[in-house]
Amino acid sequence: MAQTQGYPAVADILTYFGVQGTEEVTENNADFLTEYRQMMWRLMNRVEGAAALSVYADTTTTFRVQAGDYLWSGTRTTYAGSAQVNPTDDDITYVWMQGDNTIDSGIDGDGWPAEDHIRLAEVTVNASGTITDITDKRLVIEGNPNDATYADIVCVDNAVVCVDNEVVTI
Protein backbone atom coordinates (compact mmCIF):
# COMPACT_ATOMS: atom_id res chain seq x y z
CA MET A 1 0.00 0.00 0.00
CA ALA A 2 1.49 3.34 -1.03
CA GLN A 3 1.00 6.57 0.88
CA THR A 4 -0.90 9.18 -1.09
CA GLN A 5 -0.15 12.59 0.44
CA GLY A 6 2.64 13.57 -1.94
CA TYR A 7 6.16 13.02 -0.61
CA PRO A 8 9.62 13.70 -2.08
CA ALA A 9 11.55 10.88 -3.71
CA VAL A 10 13.05 8.37 -1.24
CA ALA A 11 16.59 9.48 -2.15
CA ASP A 12 15.64 13.07 -1.26
CA ILE A 13 14.06 11.93 2.02
CA LEU A 14 17.23 10.01 2.97
CA THR A 15 19.35 13.07 2.14
CA TYR A 16 17.05 15.20 4.31
CA PHE A 17 17.42 12.72 7.20
CA GLY A 18 21.19 13.11 6.98
CA VAL A 19 21.07 16.91 6.86
CA GLN A 20 18.72 16.92 9.87
CA GLY A 21 20.95 14.52 11.82
CA THR A 22 18.36 11.75 12.08
CA GLU A 23 18.61 8.08 11.20
CA GLU A 24 15.99 5.47 10.48
CA VAL A 25 15.87 1.99 11.94
CA THR A 26 17.62 -0.56 9.73
CA GLU A 27 15.68 -3.58 8.57
CA ASN A 28 16.04 -7.16 9.83
CA ASN A 29 18.54 -6.60 12.60
CA ALA A 30 18.95 -7.97 16.11
CA ASP A 31 19.31 -4.43 17.52
CA PHE A 32 15.93 -3.22 16.27
CA LEU A 33 14.69 -2.11 19.72
CA THR A 34 17.95 -0.30 20.49
CA GLU A 35 17.88 1.51 17.14
CA TYR A 36 14.21 2.35 17.56
CA ARG A 37 14.90 3.86 20.98
CA GLN A 38 17.84 5.85 19.59
CA MET A 39 15.70 7.17 16.75
CA MET A 40 12.90 8.12 19.16
CA TRP A 41 15.39 9.83 21.51
CA ARG A 42 16.71 11.92 18.61
CA LEU A 43 13.24 12.94 17.46
CA MET A 44 12.04 13.75 20.97
CA ASN A 45 15.24 15.65 21.75
CA ARG A 46 14.66 17.87 18.70
CA VAL A 47 11.14 18.92 19.78
CA GLU A 48 11.63 19.08 23.55
CA GLY A 49 11.37 22.90 23.66
CA ALA A 50 8.11 22.88 21.75
CA ALA A 51 6.64 20.39 24.24
CA ALA A 52 7.01 22.73 27.24
CA LEU A 53 3.67 23.21 29.03
CA SER A 54 1.87 20.78 26.73
CA VAL A 55 -0.99 18.91 28.35
CA TYR A 56 -1.11 15.16 27.79
CA ALA A 57 -3.20 12.20 28.97
CA ASP A 58 -1.14 10.37 31.58
CA THR A 59 -3.80 7.69 31.92
CA THR A 60 -7.23 7.35 30.31
CA THR A 61 -8.68 9.43 33.17
CA THR A 62 -5.88 11.83 34.23
CA PHE A 63 -3.64 14.42 32.62
CA ARG A 64 -0.30 16.07 33.34
CA VAL A 65 1.49 19.20 32.14
CA GLN A 66 4.92 18.75 30.54
CA ALA A 67 7.95 20.34 32.20
CA GLY A 68 9.97 22.96 30.35
CA ASP A 69 10.93 26.60 29.93
CA TYR A 70 8.51 29.39 28.99
CA LEU A 71 8.31 33.18 29.09
CA TRP A 72 6.27 34.98 31.73
CA SER A 73 6.26 38.76 31.25
CA GLY A 74 9.56 38.57 29.43
CA THR A 75 11.26 36.41 32.07
CA ARG A 76 12.45 32.92 31.20
CA THR A 77 10.83 30.57 33.73
CA THR A 78 11.23 26.84 34.28
CA TYR A 79 8.26 24.64 35.12
CA ALA A 80 9.06 21.29 36.75
CA GLY A 81 6.00 19.38 35.47
CA SER A 82 2.72 18.55 37.15
CA ALA A 83 1.32 15.75 39.23
CA GLN A 84 -1.63 13.82 37.80
CA VAL A 85 -4.85 15.82 37.57
CA ASN A 86 -8.24 14.12 37.43
CA PRO A 87 -10.53 16.38 35.35
CA THR A 88 -14.28 16.76 35.83
CA ASP A 89 -16.40 13.98 34.31
CA ASP A 90 -18.77 14.83 31.43
CA ASP A 91 -17.30 18.31 30.97
CA ILE A 92 -14.48 20.32 29.43
CA THR A 93 -11.69 21.30 31.82
CA TYR A 94 -9.65 24.43 31.06
CA VAL A 95 -5.98 24.18 32.07
CA TRP A 96 -3.71 27.21 32.55
CA MET A 97 -0.39 28.42 33.98
CA GLN A 98 -0.62 31.03 36.73
CA GLY A 99 1.82 33.85 37.43
CA ASP A 100 3.28 31.98 40.42
CA ASN A 101 4.48 29.11 38.15
CA THR A 102 1.68 26.74 39.17
CA ILE A 103 -0.97 25.00 37.10
CA ASP A 104 -4.66 25.48 37.75
CA SER A 105 -7.82 24.28 36.05
CA GLY A 106 -11.56 24.76 36.04
CA ILE A 107 -14.60 23.73 34.08
CA ASP A 108 -15.52 25.54 30.89
CA GLY A 109 -18.75 26.90 32.38
CA ASP A 110 -16.67 29.06 34.73
CA GLY A 111 -14.45 30.33 31.88
CA TRP A 112 -10.79 31.26 31.86
CA PRO A 113 -9.50 33.18 34.90
CA ALA A 114 -9.66 37.00 34.99
CA GLU A 115 -6.09 37.34 36.32
CA ASP A 116 -3.01 37.00 34.09
CA HIS A 117 -2.47 33.43 32.90
CA ILE A 118 -1.25 31.33 29.99
CA ARG A 119 -3.89 29.14 28.39
CA LEU A 120 -2.58 25.61 28.01
CA ALA A 121 -5.39 23.28 26.97
CA GLU A 122 -8.99 22.19 27.03
CA VAL A 123 -9.46 18.60 28.25
CA THR A 124 -12.74 16.93 27.18
CA VAL A 125 -13.99 14.09 29.39
CA ASN A 126 -17.00 11.86 28.79
CA ALA A 127 -19.60 10.81 31.39
CA SER A 128 -17.59 7.73 32.41
CA GLY A 129 -14.51 9.85 33.20
CA THR A 130 -12.45 8.97 30.13
CA ILE A 131 -10.45 11.72 28.43
CA THR A 132 -11.69 11.89 24.83
CA ASP A 133 -9.79 14.94 23.57
CA ILE A 134 -7.09 17.43 24.54
CA THR A 135 -7.04 20.69 22.56
CA ASP A 136 -3.76 22.61 22.78
CA LYS A 137 -4.36 26.31 23.52
CA ARG A 138 -0.73 27.47 23.80
CA LEU A 139 0.28 30.32 21.50
CA VAL A 140 3.64 30.27 19.79
CA ILE A 141 3.46 33.73 18.22
CA GLU A 142 0.66 36.19 18.83
CA GLY A 143 -0.27 38.81 16.28
CA ASN A 144 -3.18 40.36 14.45
CA PRO A 145 -3.16 39.07 10.86
CA ASN A 146 -5.90 41.54 9.82
CA ASP A 147 -3.75 44.59 10.64
CA ALA A 148 -0.67 44.88 8.43
CA THR A 149 0.98 47.35 10.86
CA TYR A 150 0.70 45.01 13.87
CA ALA A 151 3.57 42.62 14.61
CA ASP A 152 4.45 41.29 18.06
CA ILE A 153 7.10 38.57 18.16
CA VAL A 154 8.75 37.33 21.34
CA CYS A 155 12.25 35.90 20.91
CA VAL A 156 12.81 33.46 23.78
CA ASP A 157 16.57 32.89 23.69
CA ASN A 158 17.70 36.48 23.49
CA ALA A 159 14.79 38.07 25.41
CA VAL A 160 13.93 40.65 22.76
CA VAL A 161 10.42 41.79 21.91
CA CYS A 162 9.56 43.37 18.57
CA VAL A 163 6.56 45.70 18.62
CA ASP A 164 5.42 47.28 15.35
CA ASN A 165 8.73 46.17 13.83
CA GLU A 166 10.70 48.12 16.46
CA VAL A 167 12.98 46.27 18.87
CA VAL A 168 12.11 46.74 22.53
CA THR A 169 14.59 45.20 24.98
CA ILE A 170 13.26 43.71 28.17
Coordinates of N, CA and C in Angstrom, one line a residue:
M1 N 0.8 -1.2 0.0 CA 0.0 0.0 0.0 C 0.9 1.2 0.0
A2 N 0.7 2.1 -0.9 CA 1.5 3.3 -1.0 C 0.8 4.5 -0.3
Q3 N 1.6 5.4 0.3 CA 1.0 6.6 0.9 C 0.6 7.5 -0.2
T4 N -0.4 8.4 0.0 CA -0.9 9.2 -1.1 C -0.8 10.7 -0.9
Q5 N -0.1 11.2 0.1 CA -0.2 12.6 0.4 C 0.9 13.4 -0.3
G6 N 1.7 12.8 -1.2 CA 2.6 13.6 -1.9 C 3.9 13.8 -1.2
Y7 N 4.9 12.9 -1.3 CA 6.2 13.0 -0.6 C 7.3 13.2 -1.6
P8 N 8.4 13.7 -1.2 CA 9.6 13.7 -2.1 C 10.1 12.3 -2.4
A9 N 11.0 12.2 -3.4 CA 11.6 10.9 -3.7 C 12.3 10.3 -2.5
V10 N 12.4 9.0 -2.4 CA 13.0 8.4 -1.2 C 14.5 8.9 -1.1
A11 N 15.2 9.0 -2.2 CA 16.6 9.5 -2.1 C 16.7 10.9 -1.5
D12 N 15.7 11.7 -1.8 CA 15.6 13.1 -1.3 C 15.3 13.0 0.2
I13 N 14.4 12.1 0.6 CA 14.1 11.9 2.0 C 15.3 11.5 2.8
L14 N 16.0 10.5 2.3 CA 17.2 10.0 3.0 C 18.3 11.1 3.1
T15 N 18.4 11.9 2.1 CA 19.3 13.1 2.1 C 18.9 14.0 3.2
Y16 N 17.6 14.3 3.3 CA 17.1 15.2 4.3 C 17.3 14.6 5.7
F17 N 17.1 13.3 5.9 CA 17.4 12.7 7.2 C 18.9 13.0 7.6
G18 N 19.8 12.9 6.7 CA 21.2 13.1 7.0 C 21.5 14.6 7.3
V19 N 20.9 15.5 6.6 CA 21.1 16.9 6.9 C 20.5 17.3 8.2
Q20 N 19.4 16.6 8.6 CA 18.7 16.9 9.9 C 19.3 16.1 11.0
G21 N 20.3 15.3 10.7 CA 20.9 14.5 11.8 C 20.1 13.4 12.4
T22 N 19.2 12.9 11.6 CA 18.4 11.7 12.1 C 18.7 10.5 11.3
E23 N 18.4 9.4 11.9 CA 18.6 8.1 11.2 C 17.3 7.3 11.3
E24 N 17.1 6.4 10.4 CA 16.0 5.5 10.5 C 16.5 4.1 11.0
V25 N 15.6 3.3 11.5 CA 15.9 2.0 11.9 C 16.2 1.1 10.7
T26 N 17.3 0.3 10.8 CA 17.6 -0.6 9.7 C 16.8 -1.8 9.8
E27 N 16.6 -2.4 8.7 CA 15.7 -3.6 8.6 C 16.4 -4.9 9.0
N28 N 15.6 -5.8 9.5 CA 16.0 -7.2 9.8 C 17.3 -7.2 10.6
N29 N 17.3 -6.6 11.8 CA 18.5 -6.6 12.6 C 18.2 -7.0 14.0
A30 N 19.1 -7.5 14.7 CA 19.0 -8.0 16.1 C 18.9 -6.8 17.1
D31 N 19.3 -5.6 16.7 CA 19.3 -4.4 17.5 C 18.2 -3.5 17.2
F32 N 17.1 -4.0 16.7 CA 15.9 -3.2 16.3 C 15.5 -2.3 17.4
L33 N 15.2 -2.9 18.6 CA 14.7 -2.1 19.7 C 15.7 -1.0 20.1
T34 N 16.9 -1.3 20.2 CA 18.0 -0.3 20.5 C 17.9 0.8 19.5
E35 N 17.9 0.5 18.2 CA 17.9 1.5 17.1 C 16.6 2.3 17.2
Y36 N 15.5 1.6 17.4 CA 14.2 2.3 17.6 C 14.3 3.4 18.7
R37 N 14.8 2.9 19.8 CA 14.9 3.9 21.0 C 15.8 5.0 20.7
Q38 N 16.9 4.8 20.0 CA 17.8 5.8 19.6 C 17.2 6.8 18.6
M39 N 16.4 6.3 17.7 CA 15.7 7.2 16.7 C 14.7 8.0 17.5
M40 N 13.9 7.4 18.4 CA 12.9 8.1 19.2 C 13.5 9.2 20.0
W41 N 14.7 8.9 20.7 CA 15.4 9.8 21.5 C 15.7 11.1 20.7
R42 N 16.3 10.8 19.5 CA 16.7 11.9 18.6 C 15.5 12.8 18.2
L43 N 14.4 12.2 17.9 CA 13.2 12.9 17.5 C 12.7 13.7 18.6
M44 N 12.6 13.1 19.8 CA 12.0 13.8 21.0 C 13.0 14.9 21.4
N45 N 14.3 14.7 21.4 CA 15.2 15.7 21.8 C 15.1 16.9 20.9
R46 N 14.8 16.7 19.6 CA 14.7 17.9 18.7 C 13.4 18.7 19.0
V47 N 12.4 18.2 19.6 CA 11.1 18.9 19.8 C 10.9 19.2 21.3
E48 N 11.8 18.9 22.1 CA 11.6 19.1 23.5 C 11.2 20.5 23.9
G49 N 11.8 21.5 23.3 CA 11.4 22.9 23.7 C 9.9 23.2 23.3
A50 N 9.5 22.6 22.2 CA 8.1 22.9 21.8 C 7.1 22.1 22.6
A51 N 7.5 21.2 23.4 CA 6.6 20.4 24.2 C 6.4 21.1 25.6
A52 N 7.2 22.1 25.9 CA 7.0 22.7 27.2 C 5.6 23.2 27.4
L53 N 5.0 22.9 28.6 CA 3.7 23.2 29.0 C 2.6 22.5 28.2
S54 N 2.9 21.5 27.4 CA 1.9 20.8 26.7 C 1.1 19.9 27.7
V55 N -0.1 19.7 27.5 CA -1.0 18.9 28.4 C -1.2 17.6 27.6
Y56 N -1.0 16.5 28.4 CA -1.1 15.2 27.8 C -1.8 14.2 28.7
A57 N -2.5 13.2 28.2 CA -3.2 12.2 29.0 C -2.2 11.3 29.6
D58 N -2.1 11.3 30.9 CA -1.1 10.4 31.6 C -1.7 9.0 31.7
T59 N -3.0 8.9 31.9 CA -3.8 7.7 31.9 C -5.1 8.0 31.1
T60 N -6.0 7.1 31.0 CA -7.2 7.3 30.3 C -8.1 8.3 31.1
T61 N -7.8 8.6 32.4 CA -8.7 9.4 33.2 C -7.9 10.6 33.8
T62 N -6.6 10.7 33.6 CA -5.9 11.8 34.2 C -5.0 12.5 33.2
F63 N -4.6 13.7 33.5 CA -3.6 14.4 32.6 C -2.5 15.0 33.4
R64 N -1.4 15.4 32.8 CA -0.3 16.1 33.3 C 0.1 17.2 32.4
V65 N 0.9 18.1 32.9 CA 1.5 19.2 32.1 C 3.0 19.0 32.1
Q66 N 3.5 19.0 30.8 CA 4.9 18.8 30.5 C 5.8 19.8 31.1
A67 N 6.9 19.4 31.7 CA 7.9 20.3 32.2 C 8.6 21.1 31.1
G68 N 9.2 22.2 31.4 CA 10.0 23.0 30.4 C 10.1 24.4 30.7
D69 N 10.7 25.2 29.8 CA 10.9 26.6 29.9 C 9.9 27.3 29.1
Y70 N 9.5 28.5 29.7 CA 8.5 29.4 29.0 C 8.8 30.8 29.4
L71 N 8.2 31.8 28.7 CA 8.3 33.2 29.1 C 7.1 33.6 29.9
W72 N 7.3 34.3 31.0 CA 6.3 35.0 31.7 C 6.7 36.4 31.9
S73 N 6.0 37.3 31.2 CA 6.3 38.8 31.3 C 7.7 39.0 30.9
G74 N 8.2 38.3 29.9 CA 9.6 38.6 29.4 C 10.6 37.9 30.2
T75 N 10.3 37.1 31.2 CA 11.3 36.4 32.1 C 11.2 34.9 31.8
R76 N 12.4 34.4 31.4 CA 12.5 32.9 31.2 C 12.2 32.2 32.5
T77 N 11.3 31.3 32.5 CA 10.8 30.6 33.7 C 10.8 29.1 33.4
T78 N 11.2 28.3 34.4 CA 11.2 26.8 34.3 C 10.1 26.2 35.1
Y79 N 9.3 25.4 34.4 CA 8.3 24.6 35.1 C 8.7 23.2 35.3
A80 N 8.5 22.6 36.5 CA 9.1 21.3 36.8 C 8.2 20.2 36.3
G81 N 6.9 20.4 35.9 CA 6.0 19.4 35.5 C 5.0 19.2 36.6
S82 N 3.8 18.7 36.2 CA 2.7 18.5 37.1 C 2.5 17.1 37.6
A83 N 1.8 17.0 38.8 CA 1.3 15.7 39.2 C 0.1 15.4 38.4
Q84 N -0.4 14.2 38.5 CA -1.6 13.8 37.8 C -2.8 14.7 38.2
V85 N -3.6 15.1 37.3 CA -4.8 15.8 37.6 C -6.0 15.0 37.0
N86 N -7.0 14.9 37.8 CA -8.2 14.1 37.4 C -9.3 15.1 37.0
P87 N -9.6 15.4 35.8 CA -10.5 16.4 35.3 C -12.0 16.0 35.7
T88 N -12.9 17.0 35.5 CA -14.3 16.8 35.8 C -14.9 15.9 34.8
D89 N -15.7 14.9 35.2 CA -16.4 14.0 34.3 C -17.5 14.7 33.5
D90 N -17.7 14.3 32.3 CA -18.8 14.8 31.4 C -18.7 16.4 31.3
D91 N -17.5 16.9 31.1 CA -17.3 18.3 31.0 C -16.0 18.6 30.2
I92 N -15.7 19.9 30.0 CA -14.5 20.3 29.4 C -13.7 21.1 30.5
T93 N -12.5 20.7 30.8 CA -11.7 21.3 31.8 C -10.7 22.2 31.1
Y94 N -10.7 23.5 31.5 CA -9.7 24.4 31.1 C -8.4 24.3 31.9
V95 N -7.2 24.3 31.3 CA -6.0 24.2 32.1 C -5.1 25.4 31.7
W96 N -4.5 26.0 32.8 CA -3.7 27.2 32.5 C -2.5 27.3 33.5
M97 N -1.5 28.1 33.1 CA -0.4 28.4 34.0 C -0.7 29.7 34.7
Q98 N -0.4 29.8 36.0 CA -0.6 31.0 36.7 C 0.7 31.8 36.9
G99 N 0.6 33.0 37.3 CA 1.8 33.8 37.4 C 2.8 33.4 38.5
D100 N 2.4 32.5 39.4 CA 3.3 32.0 40.4 C 3.9 30.6 40.0
N101 N 3.9 30.3 38.7 CA 4.5 29.1 38.1 C 3.8 27.8 38.6
T102 N 2.5 27.9 38.8 CA 1.7 26.7 39.2 C 0.6 26.6 38.1
I103 N 0.1 25.3 38.0 CA -1.0 25.0 37.1 C -2.3 25.0 37.9
D104 N -3.3 25.5 37.2 CA -4.7 25.5 37.8 C -5.6 25.1 36.6
S105 N -6.8 24.7 37.0 CA -7.8 24.3 36.0 C -9.2 24.5 36.6
G106 N -10.2 24.6 35.7 CA -11.6 24.8 36.0 C -12.4 24.3 34.9
I107 N -13.7 24.2 35.1 CA -14.6 23.7 34.1 C -14.9 24.9 33.1
D108 N -15.3 24.5 31.9 CA -15.5 25.5 30.9 C -16.7 26.5 31.2
G109 N -17.6 26.0 32.0 CA -18.7 26.9 32.4 C -18.3 28.1 33.2
D110 N -17.2 28.0 33.9 CA -16.7 29.1 34.7 C -15.8 30.0 33.9
G111 N -15.3 29.5 32.7 CA -14.5 30.3 31.9 C -13.0 30.4 32.3
W112 N -12.2 31.1 31.5 CA -10.8 31.3 31.9 C -10.7 32.3 33.0
P113 N -9.6 32.2 33.8 CA -9.5 33.2 34.9 C -9.4 34.6 34.4
A114 N -9.8 35.6 35.3 CA -9.7 37.0 35.0 C -8.2 37.5 35.2
E115 N -7.5 36.9 36.1 CA -6.1 37.3 36.3 C -5.2 36.8 35.2
D116 N -4.0 37.4 35.1 CA -3.0 37.0 34.1 C -2.7 35.5 34.2
H117 N -2.7 34.9 33.0 CA -2.5 33.4 32.9 C -2.0 33.1 31.5
I118 N -1.6 31.9 31.3 CA -1.2 31.3 30.0 C -2.2 30.2 29.8
R119 N -3.0 30.2 28.7 CA -3.9 29.1 28.4 C -3.0 28.0 27.9
L120 N -3.3 26.8 28.4 CA -2.6 25.6 28.0 C -3.4 24.6 27.2
A121 N -4.6 24.3 27.7 CA -5.4 23.3 27.0 C -6.8 23.2 27.5
E122 N -7.6 22.6 26.6 CA -9.0 22.2 27.0 C -9.0 20.7 27.0
V123 N -9.4 20.1 28.1 CA -9.5 18.6 28.2 C -10.9 18.2 28.3
T124 N -11.3 17.4 27.3 CA -12.7 16.9 27.2 C -12.8 15.5 27.8
V125 N -13.8 15.4 28.7 CA -14.0 14.1 29.4 C -15.4 13.6 29.2
N126 N -15.6 12.4 28.9 CA -17.0 11.9 28.8 C -17.6 11.5 30.2
A127 N -18.9 11.1 30.1 CA -19.6 10.8 31.4 C -19.0 9.7 32.2
S128 N -18.2 8.8 31.6 CA -17.6 7.7 32.4 C -16.2 8.1 32.9
G129 N -15.8 9.4 32.7 CA -14.5 9.9 33.2 C -13.3 9.7 32.3
T130 N -13.5 9.2 31.1 CA -12.5 9.0 30.1 C -12.1 10.2 29.3
I131 N -10.9 10.6 29.2 CA -10.4 11.7 28.4 C -10.6 11.4 27.0
T132 N -11.4 12.2 26.2 CA -11.7 11.9 24.8 C -11.0 12.8 23.9
D133 N -10.5 14.0 24.4 CA -9.8 14.9 23.6 C -9.0 15.9 24.4
I134 N -7.9 16.3 23.9 CA -7.1 17.4 24.5 C -6.8 18.4 23.4
T135 N -7.3 19.6 23.6 CA -7.0 20.7 22.6 C -6.0 21.7 23.1
D136 N -4.9 21.7 22.4 CA -3.8 22.6 22.8 C -4.2 24.1 22.6
K137 N -4.0 24.9 23.6 CA -4.4 26.3 23.5 C -3.1 27.2 23.7
R138 N -1.9 26.6 23.7 CA -0.7 27.5 23.8 C -0.5 28.3 22.5
L139 N 0.0 29.5 22.7 CA 0.3 30.3 21.5 C 1.8 30.3 21.3
V140 N 2.2 30.2 20.1 CA 3.6 30.3 19.8 C 4.0 31.7 19.5
I141 N 3.3 32.3 18.6 CA 3.5 33.7 18.2 C 2.1 34.4 18.2
E142 N 1.9 35.5 18.8 CA 0.7 36.2 18.8 C 0.7 37.4 18.0
G143 N -0.2 37.6 17.1 CA -0.3 38.8 16.3 C -1.7 39.0 15.8
N144 N -1.9 40.1 15.0 CA -3.2 40.4 14.4 C -3.0 40.3 12.9
P145 N -3.4 39.2 12.3 CA -3.2 39.1 10.9 C -4.0 40.0 10.0
N146 N -5.0 40.6 10.6 CA -5.9 41.5 9.8 C -5.4 43.0 9.8
D147 N -4.3 43.3 10.6 CA -3.8 44.6 10.6 C -2.3 44.5 10.2
A148 N -2.0 45.0 9.0 CA -0.7 44.9 8.4 C 0.4 45.6 9.2
T149 N 0.0 46.6 10.1 CA 1.0 47.4 10.9 C 1.3 46.7 12.2
Y150 N 0.6 45.6 12.6 CA 0.7 45.0 13.9 C 1.6 43.8 13.8
A151 N 2.7 43.8 14.6 CA 3.6 42.6 14.6 C 4.2 42.5 16.0
D152 N 3.8 41.5 16.8 CA 4.4 41.3 18.1 C 5.1 39.9 18.0
I153 N 6.4 39.8 18.2 CA 7.1 38.6 18.2 C 8.0 38.5 19.4
V154 N 7.9 37.5 20.2 CA 8.7 37.3 21.3 C 9.9 36.3 21.0
C155 N 11.1 36.7 21.2 CA 12.3 35.9 20.9 C 12.8 35.3 22.2
V156 N 12.6 34.1 22.5 CA 12.8 33.5 23.8 C 14.3 33.5 24.2
D157 N 15.2 33.1 23.3 CA 16.6 32.9 23.7 C 17.3 34.2 24.0
N158 N 17.0 35.2 23.2 CA 17.7 36.5 23.5 C 16.9 37.5 24.2
A159 N 15.7 37.2 24.6 CA 14.8 38.1 25.4 C 14.6 39.4 24.7
V160 N 14.2 39.4 23.5 CA 13.9 40.7 22.8 C 12.5 40.6 22.3
V161 N 11.8 41.7 22.4 CA 10.4 41.8 21.9 C 10.4 42.8 20.8
C162 N 9.7 42.5 19.7 CA 9.6 43.4 18.6 C 8.1 43.8 18.6
V163 N 7.9 45.1 18.7 CA 6.6 45.7 18.6 C 6.5 46.7 17.5
D164 N 5.5 46.5 16.6 CA 5.4 47.3 15.3 C 6.8 47.4 14.6
N165 N 7.5 46.3 14.5 CA 8.7 46.2 13.8 C 9.8 47.0 14.5
E166 N 9.7 47.4 15.7 CA 10.7 48.1 16.5 C 11.1 47.2 17.6
V167 N 12.5 47.1 17.8 CA 13.0 46.3 18.9 C 12.8 47.0 20.2
V168 N 12.3 46.2 21.2 CA 12.1 46.7 22.5 C 12.8 45.7 23.4
T169 N 13.9 46.1 24.1 CA 14.6 45.2 25.0 C 13.9 45.1 26.3
I170 N 13.9 43.9 26.9 CA 13.3 43.7 28.2 C 14.2 43.2 29.2

